[in-house]
Amino acid sequence: MAKSRIFESFSLKGVTFKNRIAMAPMCQYSAGNDGLVNDWHFIHYAARAIGQAGLIIVEATAVESRGRISNRDLGIWSDAAIEPFNKLIRQVKKHGCKIGIQIAHAGRKATIVDEPIVAPSAIPFNDTLQVPVELSTSEIDSVIHNFASSARRAVAAGVDFIEIHAAHGYLINQFLSPLTNVRKDEFGTDKSLFLKMILEEVVKSIPDQMPVFIRVSAEEYMEGGNHPEDLCRLLEPVKHFIDLVHVSSGGVIENAAVESYPGYQLHFADILRQQLKLPVMAVGMLESPAFAEEALQNNKADFIALGREFLRNPFWPLHAASHLSEDIEWPEQYARAKL
């Protein structure tokens, strides 16, 4: 039995994760214009599974082609994506790692040039990107349908869980934020309505025992924007659809001042965990094993997610175990190098 909480298992609905170490979703900008998984993704994600991550969240994967952050993003808007994703997922699961896909829509932050981009309101992100087209009610229904269809494809590909990207100033976050949603209709007066409708349809589209994660920006670092208490108010009516909140911050406004330091988002995770009474995943410069363990021991979070650190070190969990005096199982092929 693990002495450190970071190496304890954790169960959500019908899924048990072997430890509390997550690989955060990070765009690889390595897909073709079709959005399909390729050899880079197979190697990239399998390496982190071999390194003993407990769960991997595949990078932002667009639910429609105009919803890509870039022309080289992954996409799951067609059935052609199912087989390549299935190959990737099977490779990851061979190593005891659970895997989910972050389904996403970039909204006004899309940098694609061959399609018009959309948003809740016609407010551009900056002077270099397109002015987005304000979504009509019927177009909103279509986007919601695309989230549900993408979730069904992810299930067909074999995922263990689904993460919905509602952070970093992308489309769902744009609906949630008063800085980017100035609509006068019901989607403006109830800024959580778009998210609610997506969650309702996604939950209908996946097995009952499959967990649903949501990634949020708990702090927008701008007067008039959302703060952790606002996010709690927005999520409270929909929290029965959510099994875990992945807590990040920023990304809504280009020039918002963010002071980054180890654990700078941990306080936000703690607030959401306490107020919503839901498990949370913390992220943001948590690469010190001792610091990550302390966050879990102090009940600030239930999972620790690593982003850039996993790019630097695919085998972070193996090194963390050594630092924390944990005797975890190494891949058989690497056993002779065990620390």
XYZ file of C-alpha atoms in Angstrom:
339
model
C 0.000 0.000 0.000
C 1.295 3.436 -0.947
C 2.636 5.633 1.831
C 2.294 8.752 -0.311
C -1.127 9.977 -1.376
C 0.122 10.746 -4.868
C 0.601 7.006 -5.440
C -2.738 5.987 -3.932
C -5.449 4.813 -6.297
C -8.602 6.892 -6.765
C -11.968 5.811 -8.147
C -14.540 7.882 -10.001
C -17.727 6.075 -10.982
C -16.645 2.899 -12.773
C -12.999 3.871 -13.280
C -10.089 3.353 -10.871
C -6.900 5.313 -11.508
C -3.745 3.624 -10.210
C -2.317 6.896 -8.884
C -3.142 10.619 -8.678
C -0.680 11.760 -11.379
C -2.251 13.142 -14.542
C -0.719 14.241 -17.793
C -2.439 17.532 -18.572
C -3.674 18.130 -22.139
C -1.093 20.002 -24.198
C -1.521 20.768 -27.884
C 1.132 19.119 -30.032
C 0.256 20.954 -33.269
C 1.227 17.789 -35.115
C -1.945 16.653 -36.885
C -2.703 17.186 -40.538
C -5.590 19.302 -41.732
C -7.822 16.255 -41.259
C -7.216 16.374 -37.497
C -6.294 12.684 -37.291
C -3.940 11.045 -34.807
C -0.587 10.057 -36.346
C 2.754 8.486 -35.402
C 3.858 11.468 -33.305
C 0.858 11.091 -31.016
C 1.332 7.331 -30.659
C 4.909 7.825 -29.434
C 4.243 10.935 -27.358
C 1.366 9.559 -25.289
C 2.628 5.979 -24.972
C 5.912 7.268 -23.506
C 4.074 8.951 -20.631
C 2.035 5.810 -19.999
C 5.274 3.803 -19.831
C 6.504 6.463 -17.387
C 3.616 5.448 -15.091
C 1.236 8.387 -15.314
C -2.039 7.311 -13.741
C -4.119 9.079 -16.354
C -3.566 10.928 -19.589
C -5.835 13.633 -20.966
C -5.348 13.867 -24.706
C -4.853 17.419 -25.926
C -7.714 19.716 -26.980
C -9.524 17.824 -29.725
C -11.915 19.863 -31.831
C -15.578 18.908 -32.161
C -15.771 20.669 -35.544
C -13.141 21.838 -38.008
C -13.772 25.553 -37.399
C -13.314 24.876 -33.680
C -9.598 24.056 -33.960
C -7.109 26.314 -32.244
C -4.821 25.781 -35.244
C -4.887 23.902 -38.542
C -2.645 21.253 -36.933
C -4.930 20.399 -34.009
C -6.472 17.022 -33.392
C -10.142 16.689 -34.294
C -12.906 14.222 -33.619
C -15.609 15.717 -35.829
C -15.848 12.670 -38.111
C -15.993 8.906 -37.743
C -12.613 8.724 -39.516
C -11.054 9.759 -36.192
C -12.270 6.681 -34.308
C -9.818 4.072 -35.582
C -6.615 6.154 -35.127
C -7.729 7.204 -31.648
C -8.497 3.582 -30.821
C -4.955 2.595 -31.788
C -3.537 5.328 -29.540
C -5.814 4.442 -26.629
C -4.963 0.734 -26.810
C -1.247 1.563 -26.705
C -1.685 3.712 -23.588
C -3.886 1.208 -21.760
C -1.313 -1.571 -22.202
C 0.707 0.144 -19.484
C -2.064 0.392 -16.893
C -2.785 4.043 -17.616
C -6.307 5.423 -18.012
C -6.937 7.830 -20.860
C -9.539 10.399 -21.846
C -9.952 12.989 -24.580
C -10.459 16.698 -23.973
C -13.209 17.673 -26.413
C -13.017 21.321 -27.293
C -14.001 24.271 -29.454
C -11.710 27.286 -29.776
C -14.407 29.810 -30.633
C -12.915 33.277 -31.165
C -9.384 32.029 -30.377
C -9.236 29.826 -33.475
C -6.306 30.749 -35.711
C -7.531 28.814 -38.744
C -7.644 30.911 -41.908
C -9.792 28.902 -44.298
C -13.065 29.095 -42.323
C -14.945 31.850 -40.492
C -14.707 31.557 -36.719
C -17.563 31.886 -34.224
C -18.205 33.098 -30.680
C -21.076 34.028 -28.368
C -20.492 37.690 -29.293
C -18.678 39.359 -32.200
C -15.686 40.445 -30.097
C -12.238 39.524 -31.474
C -9.558 38.128 -29.162
C -6.966 40.547 -30.525
C -6.137 42.679 -33.560
C -4.572 39.818 -35.495
C -7.379 37.244 -35.345
C -10.657 37.267 -37.247
C -13.678 39.043 -35.878
C -15.867 36.092 -34.913
C -19.401 35.628 -36.176
C -21.956 35.713 -33.356
C -23.586 32.298 -33.115
C -27.303 32.144 -33.802
C -29.530 29.989 -31.625
C -29.717 27.301 -34.299
C -25.933 27.346 -34.701
C -25.563 26.961 -30.939
C -27.755 23.858 -31.148
C -25.468 22.519 -33.871
C -22.333 23.047 -31.763
C -23.980 21.292 -28.812
C -24.846 18.381 -31.108
C -21.210 18.261 -32.252
C -19.965 17.993 -28.656
C -22.326 15.060 -28.085
C -21.342 13.362 -31.361
C -17.667 13.801 -30.513
C -18.215 12.243 -27.093
C -19.866 9.236 -28.765
C -16.874 8.855 -31.077
C -14.492 9.062 -28.116
C -16.442 6.284 -26.399
C -16.299 4.188 -29.576
C -12.527 4.742 -29.622
C -12.255 3.313 -26.106
C -11.731 6.241 -23.716
C -12.046 5.797 -19.954
C -13.415 9.298 -19.372
C -14.323 12.528 -21.172
C -12.999 16.002 -20.386
C -14.927 19.059 -21.597
C -12.729 22.093 -22.237
C -14.390 25.104 -20.624
C -11.173 26.998 -19.801
C -8.490 29.279 -21.282
C -10.837 31.566 -23.170
C -12.125 28.965 -25.620
C -15.748 28.754 -26.708
C -17.444 27.431 -23.564
C -15.354 29.803 -21.443
C -16.420 32.620 -23.770
C -20.055 31.880 -22.942
C -19.272 31.726 -19.203
C -17.399 35.030 -19.062
C -19.059 38.469 -18.912
C -15.956 39.805 -20.693
C -16.776 37.866 -23.870
C -20.514 37.174 -23.665
C -22.624 40.309 -24.084
C -25.611 38.560 -25.656
C -29.108 39.795 -24.822
C -30.829 36.422 -25.202
C -31.080 33.524 -22.743
C -27.470 32.520 -23.432
C -26.405 35.962 -22.242
C -28.620 36.247 -19.207
C -27.793 32.697 -18.068
C -24.106 32.345 -18.846
C -23.983 28.712 -17.755
C -26.802 27.645 -20.117
C -24.515 26.700 -23.020
C -22.374 24.558 -20.728
C -25.472 23.009 -19.162
C -26.857 21.981 -22.541
C -23.507 20.506 -23.602
C -23.212 18.532 -20.383
C -26.767 17.215 -20.708
C -26.142 15.943 -24.227
C -22.673 14.562 -23.518
C -23.888 12.627 -20.479
C -26.651 11.088 -22.601
C -24.038 10.029 -25.146
C -21.674 8.091 -22.877
C -21.994 5.063 -20.551
C -23.480 5.702 -17.105
C -20.261 4.691 -15.338
C -17.959 6.896 -17.421
C -16.633 9.953 -15.529
C -16.997 13.463 -16.937
C -14.246 15.985 -16.221
C -14.512 19.697 -16.903
C -11.570 22.055 -17.221
C -12.245 25.617 -16.103
C -10.442 28.915 -15.732
C -11.291 29.762 -12.140
C -9.699 33.209 -12.337
C -9.722 35.572 -15.328
C -7.322 38.161 -13.814
C -9.400 41.054 -15.069
C -11.895 43.450 -13.493
C -15.372 42.430 -14.570
C -14.276 38.879 -15.302
C -14.944 35.665 -13.412
C -13.248 34.795 -10.130
C -13.368 31.477 -8.220
C -16.585 32.331 -6.407
C -18.225 33.218 -9.736
C -17.185 29.871 -11.204
C -18.692 28.101 -8.208
C -21.959 29.953 -8.788
C -21.918 29.035 -12.496
C -21.076 25.380 -11.875
C -23.428 24.774 -8.951
C -26.537 24.182 -11.152
C -24.656 21.697 -13.371
C -22.373 19.973 -10.898
C -24.530 16.827 -10.844
C -23.246 16.163 -14.387
C -19.592 16.562 -13.343
C -17.327 14.027 -11.649
C -14.132 16.088 -11.450
C -13.182 19.738 -11.963
C -9.774 20.366 -13.559
C -8.868 23.814 -12.242
C -6.768 26.205 -14.297
C -6.919 29.968 -14.870
C -6.484 32.751 -17.409
C -6.670 32.783 -21.186
C -9.829 34.829 -21.632
C -8.164 38.199 -22.197
C -4.854 38.407 -24.035
C -3.060 40.904 -21.813
C -4.338 39.861 -18.394
C -1.486 39.943 -15.886
C -0.787 36.490 -14.441
C 1.892 35.996 -11.783
C 3.115 32.417 -12.123
C 4.900 30.584 -9.307
C 4.813 27.001 -7.979
C 1.250 26.201 -7.017
C -0.150 29.561 -8.128
C -3.478 27.956 -9.085
C -3.721 25.655 -6.080
C -5.775 28.135 -4.054
C -8.403 28.218 -6.815
C -8.627 24.417 -6.802
C -9.065 24.473 -3.028
C -11.949 26.978 -3.249
C -13.783 24.964 -5.908
C -13.221 21.713 -4.010
C -14.646 23.147 -0.803
C -17.595 24.995 -2.292
C -18.710 22.505 -4.955
C -17.936 19.359 -2.916
C -16.445 17.750 -6.029
C -13.040 16.146 -6.594
C -10.592 18.543 -8.220
C -7.410 18.287 -10.244
C -4.785 20.949 -9.628
C -2.291 22.080 -12.257
C 0.381 24.742 -12.604
C 4.079 24.365 -11.744
C 3.567 21.424 -9.397
C 6.635 19.497 -10.550
C 8.237 19.208 -7.103
C 7.205 15.740 -5.822
C 7.257 16.969 -2.220
C 5.105 19.994 -3.050
C 2.642 17.919 -5.072
C 2.384 15.406 -2.240
C 1.839 18.197 0.303
C -1.047 19.593 -1.766
C -2.756 16.198 -1.674
C -2.005 15.621 2.005
C -3.539 19.015 2.842
C -6.673 18.189 0.805
C -6.135 21.059 -1.603
C -6.694 18.688 -4.523
C -7.431 15.061 -5.373
C -5.192 14.786 -8.447
C -2.038 16.564 -9.575
C -1.684 17.354 -13.289
C 1.620 18.097 -14.966
C 1.960 19.863 -18.297
C 5.354 21.197 -19.346
C 7.102 18.952 -16.826
C 5.768 15.897 -18.653
C 7.188 17.337 -21.876
C 10.578 17.583 -20.194
C 10.397 14.286 -18.363
C 8.062 11.495 -19.539
C 9.199 9.438 -16.520
C 8.390 11.985 -13.801
C 6.335 9.481 -11.756
C 9.315 7.115 -11.527
C 11.565 9.910 -10.255
C 8.844 11.174 -7.897
C 8.550 7.715 -6.356
C 12.262 7.738 -5.588
C 12.054 11.218 -4.018
C 9.112 10.124 -1.867
C 10.664 6.749 -0.936
C 7.919 4.829 -2.691
C 8.628 1.415 -4.164
C 6.419 1.411 -7.259
C 6.528 -1.107 -10.057
C 8.693 -0.100 -13.025
C 8.102 -1.294 -16.574
C 9.748 -4.706 -16.884
C 11.974 -3.497 -19.714
C 13.391 -0.700 -17.521
C 13.638 -2.604 -14.216
C 17.461 -2.770 -14.337
C 17.546 1.058 -14.123
C 15.195 1.350 -11.131
C 16.172 4.148 -8.767
